[in-house]
mmCIF file of N, CA, C and O in Angstrom:
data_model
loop_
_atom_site.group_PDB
_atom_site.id
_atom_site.type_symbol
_atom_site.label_atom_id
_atom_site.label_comp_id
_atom_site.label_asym_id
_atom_site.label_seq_id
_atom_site.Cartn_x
_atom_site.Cartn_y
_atom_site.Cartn_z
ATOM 1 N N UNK A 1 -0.597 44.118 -22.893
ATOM 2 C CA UNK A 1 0.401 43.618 -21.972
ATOM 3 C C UNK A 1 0.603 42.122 -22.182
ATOM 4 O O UNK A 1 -0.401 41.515 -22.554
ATOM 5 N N UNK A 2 2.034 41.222 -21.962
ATOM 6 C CA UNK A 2 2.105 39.957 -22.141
ATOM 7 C C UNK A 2 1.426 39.395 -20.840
ATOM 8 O O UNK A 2 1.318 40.153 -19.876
ATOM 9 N N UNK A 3 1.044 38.331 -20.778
ATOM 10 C CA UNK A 3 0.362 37.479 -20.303
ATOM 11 C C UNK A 3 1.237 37.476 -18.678
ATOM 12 O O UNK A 3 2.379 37.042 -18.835
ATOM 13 N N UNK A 4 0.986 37.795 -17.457
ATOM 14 C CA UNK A 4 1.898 37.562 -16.482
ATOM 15 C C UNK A 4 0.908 37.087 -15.697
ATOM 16 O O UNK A 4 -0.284 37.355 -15.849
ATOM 17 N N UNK A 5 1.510 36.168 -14.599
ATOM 18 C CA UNK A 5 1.617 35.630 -13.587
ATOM 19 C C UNK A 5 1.759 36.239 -11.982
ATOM 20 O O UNK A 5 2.858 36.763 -11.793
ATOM 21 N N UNK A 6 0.802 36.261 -10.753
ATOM 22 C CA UNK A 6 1.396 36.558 -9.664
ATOM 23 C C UNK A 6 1.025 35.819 -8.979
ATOM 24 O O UNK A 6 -0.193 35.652 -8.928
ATOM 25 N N UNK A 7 1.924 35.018 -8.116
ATOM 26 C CA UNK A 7 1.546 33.691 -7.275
ATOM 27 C C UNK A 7 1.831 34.041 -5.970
ATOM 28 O O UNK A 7 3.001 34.379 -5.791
ATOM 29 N N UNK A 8 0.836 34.066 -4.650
ATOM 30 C CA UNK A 8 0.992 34.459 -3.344
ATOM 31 C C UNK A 8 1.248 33.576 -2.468
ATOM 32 O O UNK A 8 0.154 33.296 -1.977
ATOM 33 N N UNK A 9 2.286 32.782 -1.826
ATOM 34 C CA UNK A 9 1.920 31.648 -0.691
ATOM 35 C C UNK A 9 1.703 32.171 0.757
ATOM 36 O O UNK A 9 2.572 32.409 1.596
ATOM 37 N N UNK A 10 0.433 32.289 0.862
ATOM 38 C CA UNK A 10 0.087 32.745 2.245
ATOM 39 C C UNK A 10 0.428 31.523 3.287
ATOM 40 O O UNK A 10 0.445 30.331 2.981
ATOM 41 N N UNK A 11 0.658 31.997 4.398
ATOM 42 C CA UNK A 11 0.765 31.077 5.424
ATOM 43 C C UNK A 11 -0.626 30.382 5.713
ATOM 44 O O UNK A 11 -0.764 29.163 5.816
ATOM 45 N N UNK A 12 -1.635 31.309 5.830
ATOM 46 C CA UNK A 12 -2.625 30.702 5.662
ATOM 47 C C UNK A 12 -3.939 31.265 4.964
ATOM 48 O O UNK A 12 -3.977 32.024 3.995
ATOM 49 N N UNK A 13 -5.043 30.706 5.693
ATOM 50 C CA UNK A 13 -5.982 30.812 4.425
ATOM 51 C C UNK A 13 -6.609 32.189 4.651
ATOM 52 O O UNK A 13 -7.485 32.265 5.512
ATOM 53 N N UNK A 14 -6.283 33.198 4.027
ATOM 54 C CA UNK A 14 -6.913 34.894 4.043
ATOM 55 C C UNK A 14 -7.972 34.898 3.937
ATOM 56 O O UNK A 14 -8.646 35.632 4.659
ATOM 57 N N UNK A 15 -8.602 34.012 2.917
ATOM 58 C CA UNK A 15 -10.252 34.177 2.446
ATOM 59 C C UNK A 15 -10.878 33.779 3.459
ATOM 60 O O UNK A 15 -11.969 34.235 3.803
ATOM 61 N N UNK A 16 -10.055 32.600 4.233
ATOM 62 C CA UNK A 16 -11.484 31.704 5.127
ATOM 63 C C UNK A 16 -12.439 31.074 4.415
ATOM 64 O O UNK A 16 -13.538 30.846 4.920
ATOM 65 N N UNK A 17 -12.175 30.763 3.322
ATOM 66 C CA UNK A 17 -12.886 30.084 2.666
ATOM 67 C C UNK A 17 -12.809 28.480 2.597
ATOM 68 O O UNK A 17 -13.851 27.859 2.384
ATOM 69 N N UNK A 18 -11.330 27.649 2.813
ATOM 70 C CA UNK A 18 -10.746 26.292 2.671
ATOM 71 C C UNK A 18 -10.390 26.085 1.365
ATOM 72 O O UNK A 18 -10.260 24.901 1.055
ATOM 73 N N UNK A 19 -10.240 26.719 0.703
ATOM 74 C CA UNK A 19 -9.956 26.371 -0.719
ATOM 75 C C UNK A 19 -8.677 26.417 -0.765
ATOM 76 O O UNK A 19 -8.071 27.074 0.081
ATOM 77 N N UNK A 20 -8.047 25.767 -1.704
ATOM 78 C CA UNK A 20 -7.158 25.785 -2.026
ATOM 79 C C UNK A 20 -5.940 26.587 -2.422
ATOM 80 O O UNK A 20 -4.897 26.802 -1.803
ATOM 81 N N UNK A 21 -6.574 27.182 -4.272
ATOM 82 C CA UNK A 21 -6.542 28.436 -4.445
ATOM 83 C C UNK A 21 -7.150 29.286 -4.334
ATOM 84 O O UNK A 21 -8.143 28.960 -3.683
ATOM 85 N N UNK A 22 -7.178 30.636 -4.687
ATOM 86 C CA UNK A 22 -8.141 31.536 -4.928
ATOM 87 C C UNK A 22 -7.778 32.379 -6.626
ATOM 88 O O UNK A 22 -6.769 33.080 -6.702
ATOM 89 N N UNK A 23 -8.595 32.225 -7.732
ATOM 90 C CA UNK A 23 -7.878 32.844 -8.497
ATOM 91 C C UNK A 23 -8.990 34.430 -8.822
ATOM 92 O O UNK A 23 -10.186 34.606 -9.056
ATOM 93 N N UNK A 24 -7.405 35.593 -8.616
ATOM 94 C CA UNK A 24 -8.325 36.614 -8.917
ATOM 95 C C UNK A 24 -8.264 37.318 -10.092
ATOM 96 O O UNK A 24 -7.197 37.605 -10.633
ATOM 97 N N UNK A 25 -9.680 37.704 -10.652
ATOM 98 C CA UNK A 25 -9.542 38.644 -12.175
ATOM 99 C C UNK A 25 -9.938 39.901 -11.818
ATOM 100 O O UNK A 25 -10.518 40.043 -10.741
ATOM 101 N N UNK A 26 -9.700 40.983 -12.633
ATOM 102 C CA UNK A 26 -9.667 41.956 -12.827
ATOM 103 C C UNK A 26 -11.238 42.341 -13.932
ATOM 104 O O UNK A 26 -11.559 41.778 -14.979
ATOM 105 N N UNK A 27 -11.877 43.361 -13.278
ATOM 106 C CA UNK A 27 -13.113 43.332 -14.374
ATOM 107 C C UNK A 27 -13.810 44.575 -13.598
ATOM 108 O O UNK A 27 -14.141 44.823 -12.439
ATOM 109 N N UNK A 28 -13.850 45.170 -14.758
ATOM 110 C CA UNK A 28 -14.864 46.792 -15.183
ATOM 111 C C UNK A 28 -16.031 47.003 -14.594
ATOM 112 O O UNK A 28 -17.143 46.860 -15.102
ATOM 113 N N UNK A 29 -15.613 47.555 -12.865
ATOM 114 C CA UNK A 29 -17.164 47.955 -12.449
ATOM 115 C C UNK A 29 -18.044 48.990 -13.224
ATOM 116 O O UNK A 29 -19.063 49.097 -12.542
ATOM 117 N N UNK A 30 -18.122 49.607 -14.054
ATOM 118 C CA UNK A 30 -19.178 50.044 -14.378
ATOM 119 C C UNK A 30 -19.671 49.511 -15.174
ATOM 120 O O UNK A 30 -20.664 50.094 -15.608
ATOM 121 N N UNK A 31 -19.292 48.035 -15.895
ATOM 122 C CA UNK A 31 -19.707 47.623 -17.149
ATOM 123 C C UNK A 31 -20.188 45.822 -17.153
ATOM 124 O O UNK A 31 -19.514 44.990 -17.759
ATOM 125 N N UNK A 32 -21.431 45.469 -16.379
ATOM 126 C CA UNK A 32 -21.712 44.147 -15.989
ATOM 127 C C UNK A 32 -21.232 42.913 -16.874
ATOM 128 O O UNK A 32 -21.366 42.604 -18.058
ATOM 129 N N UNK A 33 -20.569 42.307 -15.684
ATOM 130 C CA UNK A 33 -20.031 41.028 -16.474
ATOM 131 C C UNK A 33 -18.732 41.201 -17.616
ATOM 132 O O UNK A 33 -18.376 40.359 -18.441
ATOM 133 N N UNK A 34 -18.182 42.499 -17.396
ATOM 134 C CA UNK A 34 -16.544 42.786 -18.548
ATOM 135 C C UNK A 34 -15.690 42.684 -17.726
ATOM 136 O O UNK A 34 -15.641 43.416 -16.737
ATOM 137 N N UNK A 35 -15.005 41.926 -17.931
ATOM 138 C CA UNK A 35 -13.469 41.398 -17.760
ATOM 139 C C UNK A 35 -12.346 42.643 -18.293
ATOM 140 O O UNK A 35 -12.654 43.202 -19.346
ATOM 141 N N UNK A 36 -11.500 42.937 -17.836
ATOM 142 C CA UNK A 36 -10.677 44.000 -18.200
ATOM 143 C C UNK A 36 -9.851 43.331 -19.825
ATOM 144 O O UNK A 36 -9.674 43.816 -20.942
ATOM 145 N N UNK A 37 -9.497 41.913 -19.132
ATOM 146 C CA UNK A 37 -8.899 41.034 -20.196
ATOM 147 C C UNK A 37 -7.501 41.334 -20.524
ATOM 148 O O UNK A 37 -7.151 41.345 -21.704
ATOM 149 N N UNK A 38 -6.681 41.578 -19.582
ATOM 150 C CA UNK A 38 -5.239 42.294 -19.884
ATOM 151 C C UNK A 38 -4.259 41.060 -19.353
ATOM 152 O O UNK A 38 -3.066 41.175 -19.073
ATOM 153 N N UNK A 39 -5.023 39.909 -19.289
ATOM 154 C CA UNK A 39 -4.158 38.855 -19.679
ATOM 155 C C UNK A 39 -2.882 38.886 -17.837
ATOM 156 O O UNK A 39 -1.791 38.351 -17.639
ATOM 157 N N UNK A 40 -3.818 39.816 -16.855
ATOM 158 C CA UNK A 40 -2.757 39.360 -15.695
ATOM 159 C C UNK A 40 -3.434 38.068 -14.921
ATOM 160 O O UNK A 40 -4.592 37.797 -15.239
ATOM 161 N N UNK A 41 -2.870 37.368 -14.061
ATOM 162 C CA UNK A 41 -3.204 36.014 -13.444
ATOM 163 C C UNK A 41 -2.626 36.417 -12.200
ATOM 164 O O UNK A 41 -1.439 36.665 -11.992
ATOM 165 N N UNK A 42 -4.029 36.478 -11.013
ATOM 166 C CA UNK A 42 -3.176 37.079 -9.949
ATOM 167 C C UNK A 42 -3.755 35.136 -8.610
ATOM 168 O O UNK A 42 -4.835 34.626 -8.908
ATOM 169 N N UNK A 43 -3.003 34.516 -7.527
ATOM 170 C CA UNK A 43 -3.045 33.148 -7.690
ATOM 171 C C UNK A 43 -2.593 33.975 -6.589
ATOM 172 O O UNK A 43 -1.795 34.905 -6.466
ATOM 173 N N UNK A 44 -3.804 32.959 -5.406
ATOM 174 C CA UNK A 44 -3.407 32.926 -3.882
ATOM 175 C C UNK A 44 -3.565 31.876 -3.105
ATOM 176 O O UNK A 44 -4.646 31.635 -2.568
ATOM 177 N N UNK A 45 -2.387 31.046 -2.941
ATOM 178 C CA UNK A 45 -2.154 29.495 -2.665
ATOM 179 C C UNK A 45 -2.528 29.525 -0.835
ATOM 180 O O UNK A 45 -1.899 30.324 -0.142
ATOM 181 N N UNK A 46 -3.599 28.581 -0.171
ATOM 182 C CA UNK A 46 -3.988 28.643 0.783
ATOM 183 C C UNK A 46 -2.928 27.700 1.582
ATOM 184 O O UNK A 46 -3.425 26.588 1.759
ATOM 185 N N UNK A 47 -1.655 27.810 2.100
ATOM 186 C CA UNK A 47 -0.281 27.332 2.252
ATOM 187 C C UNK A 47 -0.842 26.694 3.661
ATOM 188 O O UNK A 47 -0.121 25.791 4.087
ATOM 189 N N UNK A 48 -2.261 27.067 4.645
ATOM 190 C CA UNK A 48 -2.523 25.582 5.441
ATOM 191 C C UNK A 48 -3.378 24.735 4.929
ATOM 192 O O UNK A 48 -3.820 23.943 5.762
ATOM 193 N N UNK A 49 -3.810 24.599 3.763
ATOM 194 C CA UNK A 49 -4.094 23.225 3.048
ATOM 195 C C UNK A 49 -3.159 22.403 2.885
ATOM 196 O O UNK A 49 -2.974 22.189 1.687
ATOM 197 N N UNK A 50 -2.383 21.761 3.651
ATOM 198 C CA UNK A 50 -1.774 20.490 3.467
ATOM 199 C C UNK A 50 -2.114 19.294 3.833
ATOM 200 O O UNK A 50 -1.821 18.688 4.863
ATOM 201 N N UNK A 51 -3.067 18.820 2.490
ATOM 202 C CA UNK A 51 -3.402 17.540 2.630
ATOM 203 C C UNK A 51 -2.750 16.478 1.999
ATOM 204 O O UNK A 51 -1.548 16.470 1.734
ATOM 205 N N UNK A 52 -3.791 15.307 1.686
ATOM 206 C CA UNK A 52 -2.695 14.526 0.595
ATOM 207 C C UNK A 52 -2.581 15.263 -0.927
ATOM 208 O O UNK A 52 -1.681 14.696 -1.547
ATOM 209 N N UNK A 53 -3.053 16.086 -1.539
ATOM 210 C CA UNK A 53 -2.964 16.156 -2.933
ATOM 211 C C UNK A 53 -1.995 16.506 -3.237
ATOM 212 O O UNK A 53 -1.215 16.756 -2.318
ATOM 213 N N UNK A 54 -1.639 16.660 -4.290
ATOM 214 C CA UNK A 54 -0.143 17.009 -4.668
ATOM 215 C C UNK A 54 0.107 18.692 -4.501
ATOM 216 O O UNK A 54 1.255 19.130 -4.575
ATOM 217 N N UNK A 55 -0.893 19.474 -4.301
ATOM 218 C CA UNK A 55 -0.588 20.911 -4.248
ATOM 219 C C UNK A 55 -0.686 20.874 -2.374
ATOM 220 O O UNK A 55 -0.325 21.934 -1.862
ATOM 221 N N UNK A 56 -1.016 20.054 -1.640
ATOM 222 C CA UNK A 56 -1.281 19.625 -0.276
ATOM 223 C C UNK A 56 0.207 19.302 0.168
ATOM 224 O O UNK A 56 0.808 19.884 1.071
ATOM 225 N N UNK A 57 0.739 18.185 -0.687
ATOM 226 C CA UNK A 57 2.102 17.618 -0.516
ATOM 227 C C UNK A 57 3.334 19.167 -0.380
ATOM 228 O O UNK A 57 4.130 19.497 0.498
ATOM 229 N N UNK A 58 2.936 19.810 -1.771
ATOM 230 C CA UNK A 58 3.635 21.000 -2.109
ATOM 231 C C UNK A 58 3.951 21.955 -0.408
ATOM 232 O O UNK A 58 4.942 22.325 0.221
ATOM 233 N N UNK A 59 2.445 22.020 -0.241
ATOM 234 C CA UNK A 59 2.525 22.963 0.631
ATOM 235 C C UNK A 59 3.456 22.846 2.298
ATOM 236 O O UNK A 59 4.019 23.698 2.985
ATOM 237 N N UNK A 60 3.243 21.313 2.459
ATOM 238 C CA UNK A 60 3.836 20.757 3.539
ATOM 239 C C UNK A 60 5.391 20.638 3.315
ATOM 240 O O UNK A 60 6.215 20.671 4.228
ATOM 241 N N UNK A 61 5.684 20.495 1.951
ATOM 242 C CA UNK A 61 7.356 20.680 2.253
ATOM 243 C C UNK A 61 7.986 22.126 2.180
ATOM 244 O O UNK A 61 9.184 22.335 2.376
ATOM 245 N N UNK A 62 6.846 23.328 1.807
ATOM 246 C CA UNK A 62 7.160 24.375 2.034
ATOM 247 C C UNK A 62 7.283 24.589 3.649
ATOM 248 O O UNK A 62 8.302 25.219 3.929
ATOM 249 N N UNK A 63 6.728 24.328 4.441
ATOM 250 C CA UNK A 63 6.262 24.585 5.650
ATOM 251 C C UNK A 63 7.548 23.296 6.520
ATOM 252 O O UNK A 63 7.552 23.341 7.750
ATOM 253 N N UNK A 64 8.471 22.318 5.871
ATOM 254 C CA UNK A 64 8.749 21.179 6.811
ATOM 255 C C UNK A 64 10.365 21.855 7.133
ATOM 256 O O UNK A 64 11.108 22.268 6.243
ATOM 257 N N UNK A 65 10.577 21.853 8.092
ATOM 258 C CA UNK A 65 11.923 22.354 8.357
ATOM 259 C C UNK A 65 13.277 20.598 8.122
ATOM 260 O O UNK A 65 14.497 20.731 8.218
ATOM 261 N N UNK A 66 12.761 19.557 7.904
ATOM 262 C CA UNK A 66 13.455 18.361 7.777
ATOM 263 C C UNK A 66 13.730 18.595 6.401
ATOM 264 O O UNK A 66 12.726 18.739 5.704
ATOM 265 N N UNK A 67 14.751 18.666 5.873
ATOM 266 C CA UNK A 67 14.802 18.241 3.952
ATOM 267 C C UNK A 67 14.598 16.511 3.917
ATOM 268 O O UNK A 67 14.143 15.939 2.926
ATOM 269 N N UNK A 68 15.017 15.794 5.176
ATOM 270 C CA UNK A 68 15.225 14.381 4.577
ATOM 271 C C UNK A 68 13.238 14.037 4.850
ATOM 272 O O UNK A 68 12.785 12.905 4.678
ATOM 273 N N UNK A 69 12.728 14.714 5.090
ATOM 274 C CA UNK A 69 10.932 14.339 5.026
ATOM 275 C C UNK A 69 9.653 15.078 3.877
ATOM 276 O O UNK A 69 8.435 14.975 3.739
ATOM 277 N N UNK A 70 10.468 15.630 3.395
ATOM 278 C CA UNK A 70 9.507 16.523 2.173
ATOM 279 C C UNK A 70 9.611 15.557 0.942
ATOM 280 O O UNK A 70 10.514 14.934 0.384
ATOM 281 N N UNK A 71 8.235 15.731 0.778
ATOM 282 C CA UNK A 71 8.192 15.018 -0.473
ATOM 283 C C UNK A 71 8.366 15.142 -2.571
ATOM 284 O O UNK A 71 8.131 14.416 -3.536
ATOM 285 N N UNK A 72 8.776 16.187 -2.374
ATOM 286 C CA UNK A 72 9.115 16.616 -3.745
ATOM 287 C C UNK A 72 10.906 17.071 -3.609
ATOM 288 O O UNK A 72 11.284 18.134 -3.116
ATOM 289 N N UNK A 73 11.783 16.048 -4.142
ATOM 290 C CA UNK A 73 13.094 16.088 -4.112
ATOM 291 C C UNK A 73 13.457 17.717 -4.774
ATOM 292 O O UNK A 73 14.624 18.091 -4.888
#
């Protein structure tokens, strides 16, 4: 399979963990430590982390109902 991408913006954080992202792989329970390796990327953005960082910044102009206050034009 080609290499794909799935990106989730949760409202908030599912894991309860504070992290940021969460990235999940795919891997062969009966076979310790094997990765399936089929090249999918599955990405779960914790959308109430809005701090200062730039994925922080991201998240707050997802969430800002002002266009003239978000910070990525």
């Amino acid at each position: 399979l080609p290499e794909t991408y799935v990106i989730f913006i949760t409202e908030r954080d599912i894991f309860e963990a504070g992290k940021a992202l969460y990235h999940i792989r795919r891997k062969i329970e009966e076979l310790e430590c094997a990765s399936f390796g089929d090249e999918s990327h599955i990405i779960y953005v914790n959308g109430a982390r809005r701090d200062n960082t730039p994925l922080g910044k991201l998240m707050q102009d997802f969430f800002e109902p002002d266009a003239e206050k978000i910070h990525y034009k």
